[in-house]
mmCIF file with all atom_site columns, C-alpha atoms in Angstrom:
data_model
loop_
_atom_site.group_PDB
_atom_site.id
_atom_site.type_symbol
_atom_site.label_atom_id
_atom_site.label_alt_id
_atom_site.label_comp_id
_atom_site.label_asym_id
_atom_site.label_entity_id
_atom_site.label_seq_id
_atom_site.pdbx_PDB_ins_code
_atom_site.Cartn_x
_atom_site.Cartn_y
_atom_site.Cartn_z
_atom_site.occupancy
_atom_site.B_iso_or_equiv
_atom_site.pdbx_formal_charge
_atom_site.auth_seq_id
_atom_site.auth_comp_id
_atom_site.auth_asym_id
_atom_site.auth_atom_id
_atom_site.pdbx_PDB_model_num
ATOM 1   C CA . MET A 1 1   ? -58.639 3.808   45.046 1.00 38.00 ? 1   MET A CA 1
ATOM 2   C CA . THR A 1 2   ? -55.957 1.171   45.505 1.00 54.00 ? 2   THR A CA 1
ATOM 3   C CA . CYS A 1 3   ? -52.744 1.400   43.559 1.00 84.00 ? 3   CYS A CA 1
ATOM 4   C CA . PHE A 1 4   ? -50.185 -1.385  43.781 1.00 93.00 ? 4   PHE A CA 1
ATOM 5   C CA . ALA A 1 5   ? -46.651 -1.141  42.448 1.00 95.00 ? 5   ALA A CA 1
ATOM 6   C CA . ALA A 1 6   ? -45.976 -3.496  39.551 1.00 94.00 ? 6   ALA A CA 1
ATOM 7   C CA . THR A 1 7   ? -42.904 -5.237  40.940 1.00 97.00 ? 7   THR A CA 1
ATOM 8   C CA . PRO A 1 8   ? -40.940 -8.021  39.238 1.00 97.00 ? 8   PRO A CA 1
ATOM 9   C CA . GLN A 1 9   ? -40.441 -11.486 40.626 1.00 97.00 ? 9   GLN A CA 1
ATOM 10  C CA . PRO A 1 10  ? -38.316 -11.437 43.795 1.00 98.00 ? 10  PRO A CA 1
ATOM 11  C CA . PRO A 1 11  ? -35.744 -10.900 44.976 1.00 98.00 ? 11  PRO A CA 1
ATOM 12  C CA . TYR A 1 12  ? -35.786 -7.109  45.168 1.00 98.00 ? 12  TYR A CA 1
ATOM 13  C CA . TYR A 1 13  ? -35.698 -4.588  48.004 1.00 98.00 ? 13  TYR A CA 1
ATOM 14  C CA . ALA A 1 14  ? -38.292 -2.542  49.862 1.00 98.00 ? 14  ALA A CA 1
ATOM 15  C CA . VAL A 1 15  ? -37.636 0.720   51.695 1.00 98.00 ? 15  VAL A CA 1
ATOM 16  C CA . ILE A 1 16  ? -40.380 1.244   54.269 1.00 98.00 ? 16  ILE A CA 1
ATOM 17  C CA . PHE A 1 17  ? -40.774 4.856   55.391 1.00 98.00 ? 17  PHE A CA 1
ATOM 18  C CA . THR A 1 18  ? -43.175 5.239   58.332 1.00 98.00 ? 18  THR A CA 1
ATOM 19  C CA . SER A 1 19  ? -43.840 8.774   59.493 1.00 98.00 ? 19  SER A CA 1
ATOM 20  C CA . GLN A 1 20  ? -45.886 10.904  61.849 1.00 98.00 ? 20  GLN A CA 1
ATOM 21  C CA . ARG A 1 21  ? -46.652 14.299  60.348 1.00 97.00 ? 21  ARG A CA 1
ATOM 22  C CA . ASN A 1 22  ? -46.843 17.467  62.412 1.00 97.00 ? 22  ASN A CA 1
ATOM 23  C CA . ASP A 1 23  ? -49.353 20.266  61.728 1.00 96.00 ? 23  ASP A CA 1
ATOM 24  C CA . ASN A 1 24  ? -47.227 22.122  59.144 1.00 96.00 ? 24  ASN A CA 1
ATOM 25  C CA . ARG A 1 25  ? -48.610 21.476  55.647 1.00 92.00 ? 25  ARG A CA 1
ATOM 26  C CA . SER A 1 26  ? -46.667 24.205  53.847 1.00 96.00 ? 26  SER A CA 1
ATOM 27  C CA . GLY A 1 27  ? -45.072 22.749  50.716 1.00 97.00 ? 27  GLY A CA 1
ATOM 28  C CA . TYR A 1 28  ? -45.422 19.128  51.799 1.00 96.00 ? 28  TYR A CA 1
ATOM 29  C CA . ASP A 1 29  ? -47.773 17.856  49.071 1.00 95.00 ? 29  ASP A CA 1
ATOM 30  C CA . ASP A 1 30  ? -45.741 19.406  46.252 1.00 97.00 ? 30  ASP A CA 1
ATOM 31  C CA . THR A 1 31  ? -42.498 18.012  47.642 1.00 97.00 ? 31  THR A CA 1
ATOM 32  C CA . ALA A 1 32  ? -43.960 14.544  48.169 1.00 95.00 ? 32  ALA A CA 1
ATOM 33  C CA . LYS A 1 33  ? -45.238 14.510  44.585 1.00 95.00 ? 33  LYS A CA 1
ATOM 34  C CA . ARG A 1 34  ? -41.846 15.680  43.305 1.00 97.00 ? 34  ARG A CA 1
ATOM 35  C CA . MET A 1 35  ? -40.030 12.946  45.251 1.00 97.00 ? 35  MET A CA 1
ATOM 36  C CA . VAL A 1 36  ? -42.201 10.244  43.654 1.00 95.00 ? 36  VAL A CA 1
ATOM 37  C CA . GLU A 1 37  ? -41.563 11.724  40.196 1.00 97.00 ? 37  GLU A CA 1
ATOM 38  C CA . LEU A 1 38  ? -37.838 11.977  40.873 1.00 98.00 ? 38  LEU A CA 1
ATOM 39  C CA . ALA A 1 39  ? -37.555 8.473   42.374 1.00 97.00 ? 39  ALA A CA 1
ATOM 40  C CA . ALA A 1 40  ? -39.265 7.066   39.285 1.00 97.00 ? 40  ALA A CA 1
ATOM 41  C CA . GLN A 1 41  ? -36.396 8.458   37.187 1.00 98.00 ? 41  GLN A CA 1
ATOM 42  C CA . GLN A 1 42  ? -33.724 6.685   39.243 1.00 98.00 ? 42  GLN A CA 1
ATOM 43  C CA . LEU A 1 43  ? -31.935 3.608   37.988 1.00 98.00 ? 43  LEU A CA 1
ATOM 44  C CA . GLY A 1 44  ? -33.242 0.574   39.866 1.00 98.00 ? 44  GLY A CA 1
ATOM 45  C CA . PHE A 1 45  ? -36.567 2.101   41.007 1.00 98.00 ? 45  PHE A CA 1
ATOM 46  C CA . LEU A 1 46  ? -39.399 -0.437  40.686 1.00 98.00 ? 46  LEU A CA 1
ATOM 47  C CA . GLY A 1 47  ? -42.410 1.402   42.131 1.00 97.00 ? 47  GLY A CA 1
ATOM 48  C CA . ALA A 1 48  ? -43.992 2.729   45.312 1.00 97.00 ? 48  ALA A CA 1
ATOM 49  C CA . GLU A 1 49  ? -47.131 2.517   47.418 1.00 96.00 ? 49  GLU A CA 1
ATOM 50  C CA . SER A 1 50  ? -48.197 5.129   49.970 1.00 96.00 ? 50  SER A CA 1
ATOM 51  C CA . VAL A 1 51  ? -50.999 5.736   52.493 1.00 96.00 ? 51  VAL A CA 1
ATOM 52  C CA . ARG A 1 52  ? -51.640 8.296   55.254 1.00 95.00 ? 52  ARG A CA 1
ATOM 53  C CA . ASP A 1 53  ? -54.408 8.303   57.861 1.00 96.00 ? 53  ASP A CA 1
ATOM 54  C CA . ALA A 1 54  ? -56.381 11.218  59.316 1.00 96.00 ? 54  ALA A CA 1
ATOM 55  C CA . GLN A 1 55  ? -54.022 11.443  62.309 1.00 96.00 ? 55  GLN A CA 1
ATOM 56  C CA . GLY A 1 56  ? -51.010 12.008  60.035 1.00 95.00 ? 56  GLY A CA 1
ATOM 57  C CA . VAL A 1 57  ? -49.451 8.549   60.261 1.00 98.00 ? 57  VAL A CA 1
ATOM 58  C CA . GLY A 1 58  ? -48.126 7.510   56.859 1.00 97.00 ? 58  GLY A CA 1
ATOM 59  C CA . ILE A 1 59  ? -46.404 4.531   55.331 1.00 97.00 ? 59  ILE A CA 1
ATOM 60  C CA . THR A 1 60  ? -44.623 4.679   52.005 1.00 97.00 ? 60  THR A CA 1
ATOM 61  C CA . VAL A 1 61  ? -42.960 1.598   50.597 1.00 98.00 ? 61  VAL A CA 1
ATOM 62  C CA . SER A 1 62  ? -40.635 2.090   47.661 1.00 98.00 ? 62  SER A CA 1
ATOM 63  C CA . TYR A 1 63  ? -39.277 -0.895  45.770 1.00 98.00 ? 63  TYR A CA 1
ATOM 64  C CA . TRP A 1 64  ? -35.758 -1.097  44.376 1.00 98.00 ? 64  TRP A CA 1
ATOM 65  C CA . GLN A 1 65  ? -33.728 -3.495  42.271 1.00 98.00 ? 65  GLN A CA 1
ATOM 66  C CA . ASP A 1 66  ? -30.789 -3.592  44.682 1.00 98.00 ? 66  ASP A CA 1
ATOM 67  C CA . GLU A 1 67  ? -29.042 -1.891  47.585 1.00 98.00 ? 67  GLU A CA 1
ATOM 68  C CA . THR A 1 68  ? -26.881 0.165   45.216 1.00 98.00 ? 68  THR A CA 1
ATOM 69  C CA . ALA A 1 69  ? -30.011 1.836   43.826 1.00 98.00 ? 69  ALA A CA 1
ATOM 70  C CA . ILE A 1 70  ? -31.278 2.510   47.351 1.00 98.00 ? 70  ILE A CA 1
ATOM 71  C CA . ALA A 1 71  ? -27.971 4.085   48.358 1.00 98.00 ? 71  ALA A CA 1
ATOM 72  C CA . ALA A 1 72  ? -27.929 6.280   45.250 1.00 98.00 ? 72  ALA A CA 1
ATOM 73  C CA . TRP A 1 73  ? -31.478 7.493   45.978 1.00 98.00 ? 73  TRP A CA 1
ATOM 74  C CA . LYS A 1 74  ? -30.603 8.252   49.609 1.00 97.00 ? 74  LYS A CA 1
ATOM 75  C CA . GLN A 1 75  ? -27.713 10.438  48.407 1.00 97.00 ? 75  GLN A CA 1
ATOM 76  C CA . HIS A 1 76  ? -29.570 12.189  45.552 1.00 98.00 ? 76  HIS A CA 1
ATOM 77  C CA . ALA A 1 77  ? -29.117 15.954  46.088 1.00 98.00 ? 77  ALA A CA 1
ATOM 78  C CA . GLU A 1 78  ? -32.773 16.976  45.760 1.00 98.00 ? 78  GLU A CA 1
ATOM 79  C CA . HIS A 1 79  ? -33.910 14.023  47.878 1.00 98.00 ? 79  HIS A CA 1
ATOM 80  C CA . ARG A 1 80  ? -31.388 15.007  50.583 1.00 98.00 ? 80  ARG A CA 1
ATOM 81  C CA . LEU A 1 81  ? -32.856 18.523  50.671 1.00 98.00 ? 81  LEU A CA 1
ATOM 82  C CA . ALA A 1 82  ? -36.356 17.061  51.050 1.00 98.00 ? 82  ALA A CA 1
ATOM 83  C CA . GLN A 1 83  ? -35.092 14.787  53.854 1.00 97.00 ? 83  GLN A CA 1
ATOM 84  C CA . GLU A 1 84  ? -33.724 17.791  55.743 1.00 98.00 ? 84  GLU A CA 1
ATOM 85  C CA . ARG A 1 85  ? -36.894 19.781  55.214 1.00 97.00 ? 85  ARG A CA 1
ATOM 86  C CA . GLY A 1 86  ? -38.894 16.815  56.481 1.00 97.00 ? 86  GLY A CA 1
ATOM 87  C CA . LYS A 1 87  ? -36.894 16.767  59.717 1.00 97.00 ? 87  LYS A CA 1
ATOM 88  C CA . CYS A 1 88  ? -37.190 20.530  60.193 1.00 97.00 ? 88  CYS A CA 1
ATOM 89  C CA . ASP A 1 89  ? -40.704 21.231  58.913 1.00 98.00 ? 89  ASP A CA 1
ATOM 90  C CA . TRP A 1 90  ? -43.027 18.270  58.410 1.00 97.00 ? 90  TRP A CA 1
ATOM 91  C CA . TYR A 1 91  ? -42.368 15.254  60.617 1.00 98.00 ? 91  TYR A CA 1
ATOM 92  C CA . ALA A 1 92  ? -42.767 14.746  64.331 1.00 98.00 ? 92  ALA A CA 1
ATOM 93  C CA . ALA A 1 93  ? -41.041 11.365  63.863 1.00 98.00 ? 93  ALA A CA 1
ATOM 94  C CA . TYR A 1 94  ? -40.138 8.839   61.196 1.00 97.00 ? 94  TYR A CA 1
ATOM 95  C CA . HIS A 1 95  ? -38.482 5.457   60.765 1.00 98.00 ? 95  HIS A CA 1
ATOM 96  C CA . VAL A 1 96  ? -36.861 3.918   57.691 1.00 98.00 ? 96  VAL A CA 1
ATOM 97  C CA . ARG A 1 97  ? -36.509 0.172   57.294 1.00 98.00 ? 97  ARG A CA 1
ATOM 98  C CA . VAL A 1 98  ? -34.876 -1.657  54.387 1.00 98.00 ? 98  VAL A CA 1
ATOM 99  C CA . ALA A 1 99  ? -35.872 -5.237  53.628 1.00 98.00 ? 99  ALA A CA 1
ATOM 100 C CA . LYS A 1 100 ? -35.092 -7.804  50.973 1.00 98.00 ? 100 LYS A CA 1
ATOM 101 C CA . VAL A 1 101 ? -38.255 -9.213  49.427 1.00 98.00 ? 101 VAL A CA 1
ATOM 102 C CA . GLU A 1 102 ? -37.782 -12.966 49.068 1.00 98.00 ? 102 GLU A CA 1
ATOM 103 C CA . ARG A 1 103 ? -41.360 -13.928 48.255 1.00 98.00 ? 103 ARG A CA 1
ATOM 104 C CA . ALA A 1 104 ? -44.370 -12.024 46.891 1.00 97.00 ? 104 ALA A CA 1
ATOM 105 C CA . TYR A 1 105 ? -47.898 -13.069 46.029 1.00 95.00 ? 105 TYR A CA 1
ATOM 106 C CA . GLY A 1 106 ? -51.358 -11.526 45.971 1.00 93.00 ? 106 GLY A CA 1
ATOM 107 C CA . PHE A 1 107 ? -54.978 -11.564 44.961 1.00 91.00 ? 107 PHE A CA 1
ATOM 108 C CA . ASP A 1 108 ? -57.054 -9.275  42.762 1.00 87.00 ? 108 ASP A CA 1
ATOM 109 C CA . SER A 1 109 ? -60.761 -9.900  42.343 1.00 87.00 ? 109 SER A CA 1
ATOM 110 C CA . GLY A 1 110 ? -60.727 -7.553  39.367 1.00 80.00 ? 110 GLY A CA 1
ATOM 111 C CA . GLY A 1 111 ? -61.934 -4.587  41.410 1.00 69.00 ? 111 GLY A CA 1
ATOM 112 C CA . ALA A 1 112 ? -58.552 -3.122  42.296 1.00 64.00 ? 112 ALA A CA 1
ATOM 113 C CA . ALA A 1 113 ? -57.505 -0.039  40.359 1.00 57.00 ? 113 ALA A CA 1
ATOM 114 C CA . ALA A 1 114 ? -53.920 -0.023  39.166 1.00 51.00 ? 114 ALA A CA 1
#
């Protein structure tokens, strides 16, 4: 199933979180689900898209109205705890990139699930 975030017309921001998981699965799925639920409650959150392959490489892109919203999310207390747990328990490596979306377009043949 494909699920695309319903973003507004640009400009807006994208936070790209690329990670390599380790073998520890304890608590990860519940925390990841909670972070999506919590992010969705934050002022300026526009949506997210996430994939992970069989080798544990994942990419999550969250979309935000502005850099103020991104900064607030980065500092959110529960998110900060999840970040620390990720470093200690779940990730072999990760990278975060922040980009301003200037242009966006797409195609949907009618078969994509939203």
